[in-house]
Amino acid sequence: MLDTPEAVVEALRENHERPHGLARTVTAEELVETAESFEKPETLVTALLELMTAYEFTGEHRKSPVVFARILKLWDTTPESFSPYEAHQVFWRFKWVTTSLLQVPEMPLASIGGWIDQMRSRYEAADHAVQPVAAMRYHLAHHTGTGVADAYDLWATRSRTELSDCEACETRHHAWHHLAEGDDTAALAVWQPVLDREQGCTEEPQMSQARALLPLLRAGRADEARSHHLTGYRKVRGTTGMQAEVGYHLEFCAHSRNEGRGLEILAENRPLFEAKGAPLDHLHFLTGTEVFLARLVDAGHDDTAVAGPPGRAWTVAELLTHVRAEAEPLAAAFDTRNGTTAVGDRRRARLALAPVLDEPLPLGLRATVARTAQAGAAPASPAPARTAIPDDFATLVREARRLARDGHPSDDRLWTRVATMLADATEPYDSTLGPEDLLAAELAEHRAQQLWFEDRHTAGVAELDTAERHFTRLNMPWHALAAKARSRAWTAAPASRDGDGTAPDRASIQAELDEMLHEADKLLAASPFDSAPLGEAEAAFATELRAERVLSYLSLHYSVAFAAHQELSAALSHVGEDQEGTGDVDNLAERFERSVDTLCSEAARLGYPHQAANARQFRADLLARRGAFADAEQELRAALQEIESADRPWRRPRPSIQLAQLLLAQDRPQEAADLLHSAIADAVAHDDPTLPLGPTYLLLGHAATHLDDANGAVRHLSEAAARFDQADDAESAIEARLQLADVLARSGRQADAVAVLESALVDAPPTVDGRMLAQGRLTLGRGLRDLEEYLPAAEELLRLADTVAGWPEEDRGGVLTLVAAEAATTLALAGRWEAADTAYERALAAHAEAPNPPLVTLMMREFARLTLQTRDSEGTEAALEHLARADAVLAALPSGEEDFAAWYERGENHYRRARVLAEAGRFDEALPEAEAAIAAHDEGGERGELPRAEAVRIAALIEGNGLDRAAEAITRLTEAMARCHQAGHPEAAEVLDALRQDLRTR
């Protein structure tokens, strides 16, 4: 019941703890109405200040000045009703009112100027320095575009006062001034303390992060822009008081070519279209939205579905029209009020900018709404083709055949164009290209290759069978034999996306391929490579007929080697599982080596040494599986040399990637990274659309991680995730993002990691390994906790605990204990003690089934610490009870079966008990506990030195401050300092010395 002023004040205190939003604002309005019914104006003052805060931080700038007028009237009539804090707030909030008035185009400039004059008068009357007044005059000048330089000088040259905006906010305004002057370099230099989180407040760094995105992109600092987008957007998402910043993030998506991400942001912020309490901020939101939508229209996505104002469905084109119709009159209203074109000019400048980046900047995020339209919500655009595609059909076909003979990857684009032109043909077929069935067979082979790269082997085999039938009818036995051999070899490959799960009959495949080798021998005797064409189709190849036949012959031997590789790989895996079948392995190994030797010798004899590189890759793979890394490396380097001697640089990427994998396994990451960069450069230079870039960037990420290059790892893993998205490989994409999040978390960028994980774990595909997902959710929970978002962290950990509880007992192990313990601690940090106690008991129950002593004792120590801090009614005894339970956990361990540092756990229990007792003023009991902690950590040798030094510090504090025995404490510290120096811990020695000097001084 809110029937007393005290009850209203308590309700105001509770409301103040709620997050800003409609619920908090409505409650604040209701409490003002209640406070008006009391005779005590003190309650109304507090309620009005709370309401003004709610309006300020939810973007209700039209209402804020009205509330302040009431506060000012109370200040003038009953100043004694204001506490010292509230009196300070009266002068502080003059600034809020000025910026609120600027937000409303209906408010005349004369009124705003008059308000600033009144602010100056009141500041001077109260003997306050007027630097904040100069700041308000600058904001007015900046907004209108008149007298900016002079106003800036008057503000920037004055010293800060206690009523100045916080340092972080003033830094933002200084940087924004330089940006408006066109000086990105100066702006970013000024912004650095905020962007580095050296300065901050409730609004920072998220406001600066949003506004610095484009300058960072323009400066080529894309890694920083990515990070600030990830962390900054989480802070402004769905917040009406930050709608301008949401607009800047949308603008960033347009300029970094992240259209799918932009669509997701719009979907998450639909209410902002109706948040019009701060018209200037709303204009910034609309302008950022318009920049983004215009980018989509330019990319041809007019009809893509997009989230707009609630109540109807929108396409990009419709929403763009709607946004322009609202934004243009709003900008004009400000310019009319101001008598200048400054607001409209800034809006037009934003709209006129071309995208900053030519290629999409990988963010490491999964744009979950990017598939809402067939257009795919404009995913990353493919790289432009480097290969010229002839317009003439006959020239196009001949060029595609030439590139195919050379094994050049860009033949893929040409064959695709051939198929399109053939389907749309309006002119007679050119008979000089050979029979139409020949082209049909070649296109079937091309489709088969595309299907292979898509891991659709069954469909690929069907296309090869079609090609074989065509070649047979055309009396092209070499081509038919090659197509048939590839078809049978592909059948030996592991199950594919479109397979039925049936294991291949490798013995039958082997017999068929052996028969084809006999056919080739007979064919070679009857129709040598240099003999005349066997029909009209072969005649179409003219002088290239020999090359066509030779390549078909080598393709047959390649297929035999490929199938032998598949058979031996499967057999080795089987032997690895049950150690049986070694005789079969020996036979298969002999067959494999024979097929590889034949391919290598025939390729060299016939003048195509680069064909042997394929065989060497097979051999290197099997050598690496057996641990013969040096031999495998030798094979791959020989393969690269053969490719070089054949002048086929476009064939380097795959053996280079394989060699990089081998080097990574040998802890040679720099060599691996160099090879991977070269492989990507070759693929780009030679227009290879078939190279699996997702796995390649993933390997680069691993190499960068091994090189301790966190920024490089983030960049490459983000790129890998984006490439997997483009390949529709959801499982690999989420695995890349989980690795990315792990790198971010380990490098201290928890906010970035949380943003990536929140995106990656939404609707994770069921095929992803459950333990991997669990690790991701654990990392997410810990990241949220590190960001002090305790309640969301606890919710994540509780969901994970429920998931782990459903695992089979043999898989669960101590994982449930770990997760339940972390959930309990996090709930305690969130102040949800009832739920925390329940999770605490769950952790103990899990520990009883699968012991995890370090985690359980850590949980108990944390409960002791937090109980003392936040559960005053329970006090010291409750904290000591938790520590007694931690001692009991250690005491219950069987003797000699400790697989963890029991000395450390005992030492930490004593250390925490010493602190609890010292907090309670029980110093005589606390000192023995601190000394017991020192003794326990002594048992740890070198590993115990740092926790021992901390225990010494606490002992000295208890001894010197609590027991008034400073001399003994100084002696203790002196001895410990010498020990720290001897152990190589100078930082710990400095901490102890600082305390020693303090005790000496006192």
CSV table of C-alpha atoms in Angstrom, one decimal, residues 401-649:
chain,number,residue,atom,x,y,z
A,401,ARG,CA,37.0,-26.8,-73.8
A,402,ARG,CA,40.5,-25.3,-73.8
A,403,LEU,CA,40.2,-24.3,-70.1
A,404,ALA,CA,38.9,-27.8,-69.2
A,405,ARG,CA,41.9,-29.5,-70.9
A,406,ASP,CA,44.2,-27.2,-68.9
A,407,GLY,CA,42.3,-28.1,-65.7
A,408,HIS,CA,41.7,-24.4,-65.2
A,409,PRO,CA,39.0,-23.7,-62.6
A,410,SER,CA,37.4,-20.8,-64.4
A,411,ASP,CA,36.0,-23.3,-67.0
A,412,ASP,CA,33.2,-23.6,-64.4
A,413,ARG,CA,31.9,-20.1,-65.2
A,414,LEU,CA,32.1,-20.7,-69.0
A,415,TRP,CA,30.3,-24.0,-68.9
A,416,THR,CA,27.6,-22.4,-66.8
A,417,ARG,CA,27.3,-19.7,-69.4
A,418,VAL,CA,27.2,-22.3,-72.2
A,419,ALA,CA,24.3,-24.1,-70.5
A,420,THR,CA,22.4,-20.8,-70.2
A,421,MET,CA,22.9,-19.8,-73.8
A,422,LEU,CA,22.0,-23.2,-75.0
A,423,ALA,CA,18.8,-23.1,-73.1
A,424,ASP,CA,17.9,-19.7,-74.5
A,425,ALA,CA,19.2,-20.3,-78.0
A,426,THR,CA,17.3,-18.6,-80.8
A,427,GLU,CA,19.8,-19.3,-83.6
A,428,PRO,CA,20.7,-22.6,-85.2
A,429,TYR,CA,23.3,-24.8,-83.5
A,430,ASP,CA,26.9,-24.4,-84.9
A,431,SER,CA,27.8,-27.8,-86.3
A,432,THR,CA,31.5,-27.0,-86.3
A,433,LEU,CA,31.3,-27.6,-82.5
A,434,GLY,CA,30.5,-31.3,-83.1
A,435,PRO,CA,27.2,-33.1,-82.6
A,436,GLU,CA,24.8,-31.6,-80.0
A,437,ASP,CA,25.1,-34.8,-78.0
A,438,LEU,CA,28.8,-34.0,-77.5
A,439,LEU,CA,27.9,-30.7,-75.8
A,440,ALA,CA,25.2,-32.5,-73.8
A,441,ALA,CA,27.8,-34.9,-72.5
A,442,GLU,CA,30.3,-32.2,-71.6
A,443,LEU,CA,27.6,-30.2,-69.8
A,444,ALA,CA,26.6,-33.4,-67.9
A,445,GLU,CA,30.3,-33.8,-66.8
A,446,HIS,CA,30.3,-30.2,-65.7
A,447,ARG,CA,27.1,-30.6,-63.7
A,448,ALA,CA,28.6,-33.7,-62.1
A,449,GLN,CA,31.6,-31.8,-60.9
A,450,GLN,CA,29.4,-29.1,-59.4
A,451,LEU,CA,27.4,-31.7,-57.6
A,452,TRP,CA,30.6,-33.3,-56.3
A,453,PHE,CA,31.7,-30.0,-54.7
A,454,GLU,CA,28.2,-29.7,-53.2
A,455,ASP,CA,28.7,-33.1,-51.6
A,456,ARG,CA,25.8,-34.6,-53.6
A,457,HIS,CA,27.7,-37.6,-54.9
A,458,THR,CA,24.6,-39.7,-55.9
A,459,ALA,CA,23.3,-37.0,-58.2
A,460,GLY,CA,26.8,-36.5,-59.5
A,461,VAL,CA,27.2,-40.2,-60.4
A,462,ALA,CA,23.9,-40.0,-62.3
A,463,GLU,CA,25.2,-37.1,-64.4
A,464,LEU,CA,28.4,-39.0,-65.1
A,465,ASP,CA,26.3,-42.0,-66.2
A,466,THR,CA,24.4,-39.7,-68.6
A,467,ALA,CA,27.7,-38.4,-70.0
A,468,GLU,CA,29.0,-41.9,-70.5
A,469,ARG,CA,25.9,-42.9,-72.5
A,470,HIS,CA,26.3,-39.8,-74.7
A,471,PHE,CA,30.0,-40.5,-75.3
A,472,THR,CA,29.3,-44.2,-76.1
A,473,ARG,CA,26.7,-43.2,-78.7
A,474,LEU,CA,29.1,-40.8,-80.2
A,475,ASN,CA,31.8,-43.5,-80.6
A,476,MET,CA,34.1,-41.7,-78.1
A,477,PRO,CA,35.5,-44.7,-76.2
A,478,TRP,CA,38.2,-42.8,-74.3
A,479,HIS,CA,35.8,-40.2,-73.0
A,480,ALA,CA,33.2,-42.9,-72.2
A,481,LEU,CA,35.7,-44.9,-70.3
A,482,ALA,CA,36.8,-41.9,-68.2
A,483,ALA,CA,33.3,-40.9,-67.3
A,484,LYS,CA,32.4,-44.5,-66.3
A,485,ALA,CA,35.6,-44.8,-64.2
A,486,ARG,CA,34.8,-41.5,-62.4
A,487,SER,CA,31.3,-42.7,-61.8
A,488,ARG,CA,32.4,-45.9,-60.2
A,489,ALA,CA,35.2,-44.2,-58.2
A,490,TRP,CA,32.8,-41.7,-56.8
A,491,THR,CA,30.5,-44.5,-55.6
A,492,ALA,CA,33.4,-45.6,-53.4
A,493,ALA,CA,33.4,-42.3,-51.6
A,494,PRO,CA,31.8,-41.9,-48.1
A,495,ALA,CA,28.1,-41.2,-47.8
A,496,SER,CA,27.0,-37.8,-49.2
A,497,ARG,CA,24.2,-35.4,-48.6
A,498,ASP,CA,22.0,-37.2,-51.1
A,499,GLY,CA,23.0,-40.7,-50.4
A,500,ASP,CA,20.8,-43.5,-48.9
A,501,GLY,CA,23.4,-44.4,-46.2
A,502,THR,CA,24.2,-47.8,-47.9
A,503,ALA,CA,27.8,-48.7,-47.6
A,504,PRO,CA,29.6,-49.0,-50.9
A,505,ASP,CA,30.5,-52.4,-52.3
A,506,ARG,CA,34.2,-51.7,-52.7
A,507,ALA,CA,35.1,-55.1,-53.9
A,508,SER,CA,32.7,-54.8,-56.8
A,509,ILE,CA,34.0,-51.3,-57.6
A,510,GLN,CA,37.5,-52.6,-57.5
A,511,ALA,CA,36.7,-55.4,-60.0
A,512,GLU,CA,34.9,-53.0,-62.3
A,513,LEU,CA,37.8,-50.6,-62.3
A,514,ASP,CA,40.3,-53.4,-63.0
A,515,GLU,CA,38.2,-54.4,-66.0
A,516,MET,CA,38.3,-50.8,-67.2
A,517,LEU,CA,42.1,-50.9,-67.1
A,518,HIS,CA,42.0,-54.0,-69.3
A,519,GLU,CA,39.7,-52.2,-71.7
A,520,ALA,CA,42.1,-49.2,-71.8
A,521,ASP,CA,45.0,-51.5,-72.7
A,522,LYS,CA,42.9,-53.0,-75.6
A,523,LEU,CA,41.7,-49.7,-76.7
A,524,LEU,CA,45.3,-48.3,-76.7
A,525,ALA,CA,46.4,-51.1,-79.0
A,526,ALA,CA,43.4,-50.6,-81.3
A,527,SER,CA,43.2,-46.9,-81.3
A,528,PRO,CA,46.4,-45.1,-80.2
A,529,PHE,CA,46.3,-41.5,-78.9
A,530,ASP,CA,47.6,-40.2,-82.3
A,531,SER,CA,45.3,-42.2,-84.5
A,532,ALA,CA,42.6,-40.6,-86.6
A,533,PRO,CA,39.2,-39.4,-85.2
A,534,LEU,CA,36.7,-42.3,-84.7
A,535,GLY,CA,33.8,-40.1,-85.7
A,536,GLU,CA,32.3,-36.7,-86.1
A,537,ALA,CA,32.4,-35.9,-82.4
A,538,GLU,CA,36.1,-36.6,-82.0
A,539,ALA,CA,36.8,-34.7,-85.2
A,540,ALA,CA,35.4,-31.6,-83.5
A,541,PHE,CA,38.5,-31.5,-81.3
A,542,ALA,CA,40.8,-31.2,-84.4
A,543,THR,CA,44.5,-30.8,-83.3
A,544,GLU,CA,43.5,-31.2,-79.6
A,545,LEU,CA,42.2,-34.8,-80.1
A,546,ARG,CA,45.4,-36.4,-78.7
A,547,ALA,CA,45.3,-34.2,-75.6
A,548,GLU,CA,41.6,-35.1,-75.1
A,549,ARG,CA,42.4,-38.9,-75.3
A,550,VAL,CA,45.5,-38.7,-73.1
A,551,LEU,CA,43.6,-36.7,-70.5
A,552,SER,CA,40.8,-39.2,-70.5
A,553,TYR,CA,43.3,-42.1,-70.1
A,554,LEU,CA,45.0,-40.3,-67.2
A,555,SER,CA,41.5,-39.6,-65.7
A,556,LEU,CA,40.9,-43.4,-65.7
A,557,HIS,CA,44.1,-43.9,-63.7
A,558,TYR,CA,43.2,-41.1,-61.4
A,559,SER,CA,39.9,-42.7,-60.7
A,560,VAL,CA,41.6,-46.0,-59.9
A,561,ALA,CA,44.0,-44.2,-57.5
A,562,PHE,CA,41.1,-42.3,-56.0
A,563,ALA,CA,39.0,-45.5,-55.3
A,564,ALA,CA,42.1,-47.2,-53.9
A,565,HIS,CA,42.6,-44.2,-51.6
A,566,GLN,CA,39.0,-44.4,-50.4
A,567,GLU,CA,39.3,-48.2,-49.8
A,568,LEU,CA,42.5,-47.9,-47.8
A,569,SER,CA,41.3,-44.9,-45.8
A,570,ALA,CA,38.2,-46.8,-44.7
A,571,ALA,CA,40.2,-49.9,-43.9
A,572,LEU,CA,42.7,-47.9,-41.8
A,573,SER,CA,39.8,-46.4,-39.8
A,574,HIS,CA,38.3,-49.8,-39.2
A,575,VAL,CA,41.7,-51.1,-38.0
A,576,GLY,CA,42.0,-48.1,-35.7
A,577,GLU,CA,38.6,-49.1,-34.1
A,578,ASP,CA,39.1,-52.8,-33.5
A,579,GLN,CA,42.7,-53.7,-34.4
A,580,GLU,CA,41.5,-56.4,-36.8
A,581,GLY,CA,41.9,-56.8,-40.6
A,582,THR,CA,45.5,-55.9,-40.9
A,583,GLY,CA,45.9,-58.4,-43.7
A,584,ASP,CA,43.3,-56.6,-45.7
A,585,VAL,CA,45.0,-53.3,-45.1
A,586,ASP,CA,48.3,-54.7,-46.4
A,587,ASN,CA,46.6,-55.9,-49.6
A,588,LEU,CA,44.8,-52.6,-50.1
A,589,ALA,CA,48.0,-50.6,-49.4
A,590,GLU,CA,49.8,-52.6,-52.1
A,591,ARG,CA,47.0,-51.9,-54.5
A,592,PHE,CA,47.0,-48.2,-53.6
A,593,GLU,CA,50.8,-47.8,-54.1
A,594,ARG,CA,50.6,-49.6,-57.4
A,595,SER,CA,47.8,-47.3,-58.7
A,596,VAL,CA,49.7,-44.1,-57.5
A,597,ASP,CA,53.0,-45.2,-59.1
A,598,THR,CA,51.2,-46.0,-62.3
A,599,LEU,CA,49.5,-42.5,-62.4
A,600,CYS,CA,52.8,-40.8,-61.6
A,601,SER,CA,54.8,-42.6,-64.2
A,602,GLU,CA,52.1,-42.3,-67.0
A,603,ALA,CA,51.6,-38.6,-66.3
A,604,ALA,CA,55.4,-38.0,-66.6
A,605,ARG,CA,55.7,-40.2,-69.8
A,606,LEU,CA,52.8,-38.5,-71.5
A,607,GLY,CA,53.9,-35.0,-70.7
A,608,TYR,CA,51.4,-34.0,-68.0
A,609,PRO,CA,53.5,-34.1,-64.8
A,610,HIS,CA,51.0,-32.0,-62.9
A,611,GLN,CA,48.5,-34.9,-63.1
A,612,ALA,CA,50.9,-36.8,-60.8
A,613,ALA,CA,50.3,-34.2,-58.1
A,614,ASN,CA,46.9,-35.7,-57.4
A,615,ALA,CA,48.4,-39.0,-56.7
A,616,ARG,CA,51.0,-37.5,-54.4
A,617,GLN,CA,48.2,-35.8,-52.4
A,618,PHE,CA,46.5,-39.2,-51.9
A,619,ARG,CA,49.8,-40.7,-50.7
A,620,ALA,CA,50.5,-37.7,-48.4
A,621,ASP,CA,47.1,-38.0,-46.8
A,622,LEU,CA,47.7,-41.7,-45.9
A,623,LEU,CA,51.2,-41.1,-44.7
A,624,ALA,CA,50.0,-38.3,-42.4
A,625,ARG,CA,47.4,-40.6,-40.9
A,626,ARG,CA,50.1,-43.0,-40.0
A,627,GLY,CA,52.2,-40.3,-38.4
A,628,ALA,CA,54.8,-40.1,-41.1
A,629,PHE,CA,54.7,-36.4,-41.3
A,630,ALA,CA,58.2,-35.9,-42.9
A,631,ASP,CA,57.4,-38.3,-45.8
A,632,ALA,CA,53.9,-36.7,-46.3
A,633,GLU,CA,55.5,-33.3,-46.4
A,634,GLN,CA,58.0,-34.5,-49.0
A,635,GLU,CA,55.2,-35.8,-51.2
A,636,LEU,CA,53.3,-32.5,-51.1
A,637,ARG,CA,56.3,-30.4,-51.8
A,638,ALA,CA,57.1,-32.7,-54.8
A,639,ALA,CA,53.5,-32.2,-56.0
A,640,LEU,CA,53.8,-28.5,-55.8
A,641,GLN,CA,57.1,-28.7,-57.8
A,642,GLU,CA,55.4,-30.8,-60.5
A,643,ILE,CA,52.6,-28.2,-60.7
A,644,GLU,CA,55.2,-25.5,-61.0
A,645,SER,CA,57.2,-27.3,-63.7
A,646,ALA,CA,54.0,-27.8,-65.7
A,647,ASP,CA,53.2,-24.1,-65.4
A,648,ARG,CA,49.8,-24.7,-63.9
A,649,PRO,CA,49.7,-22.3,-60.9
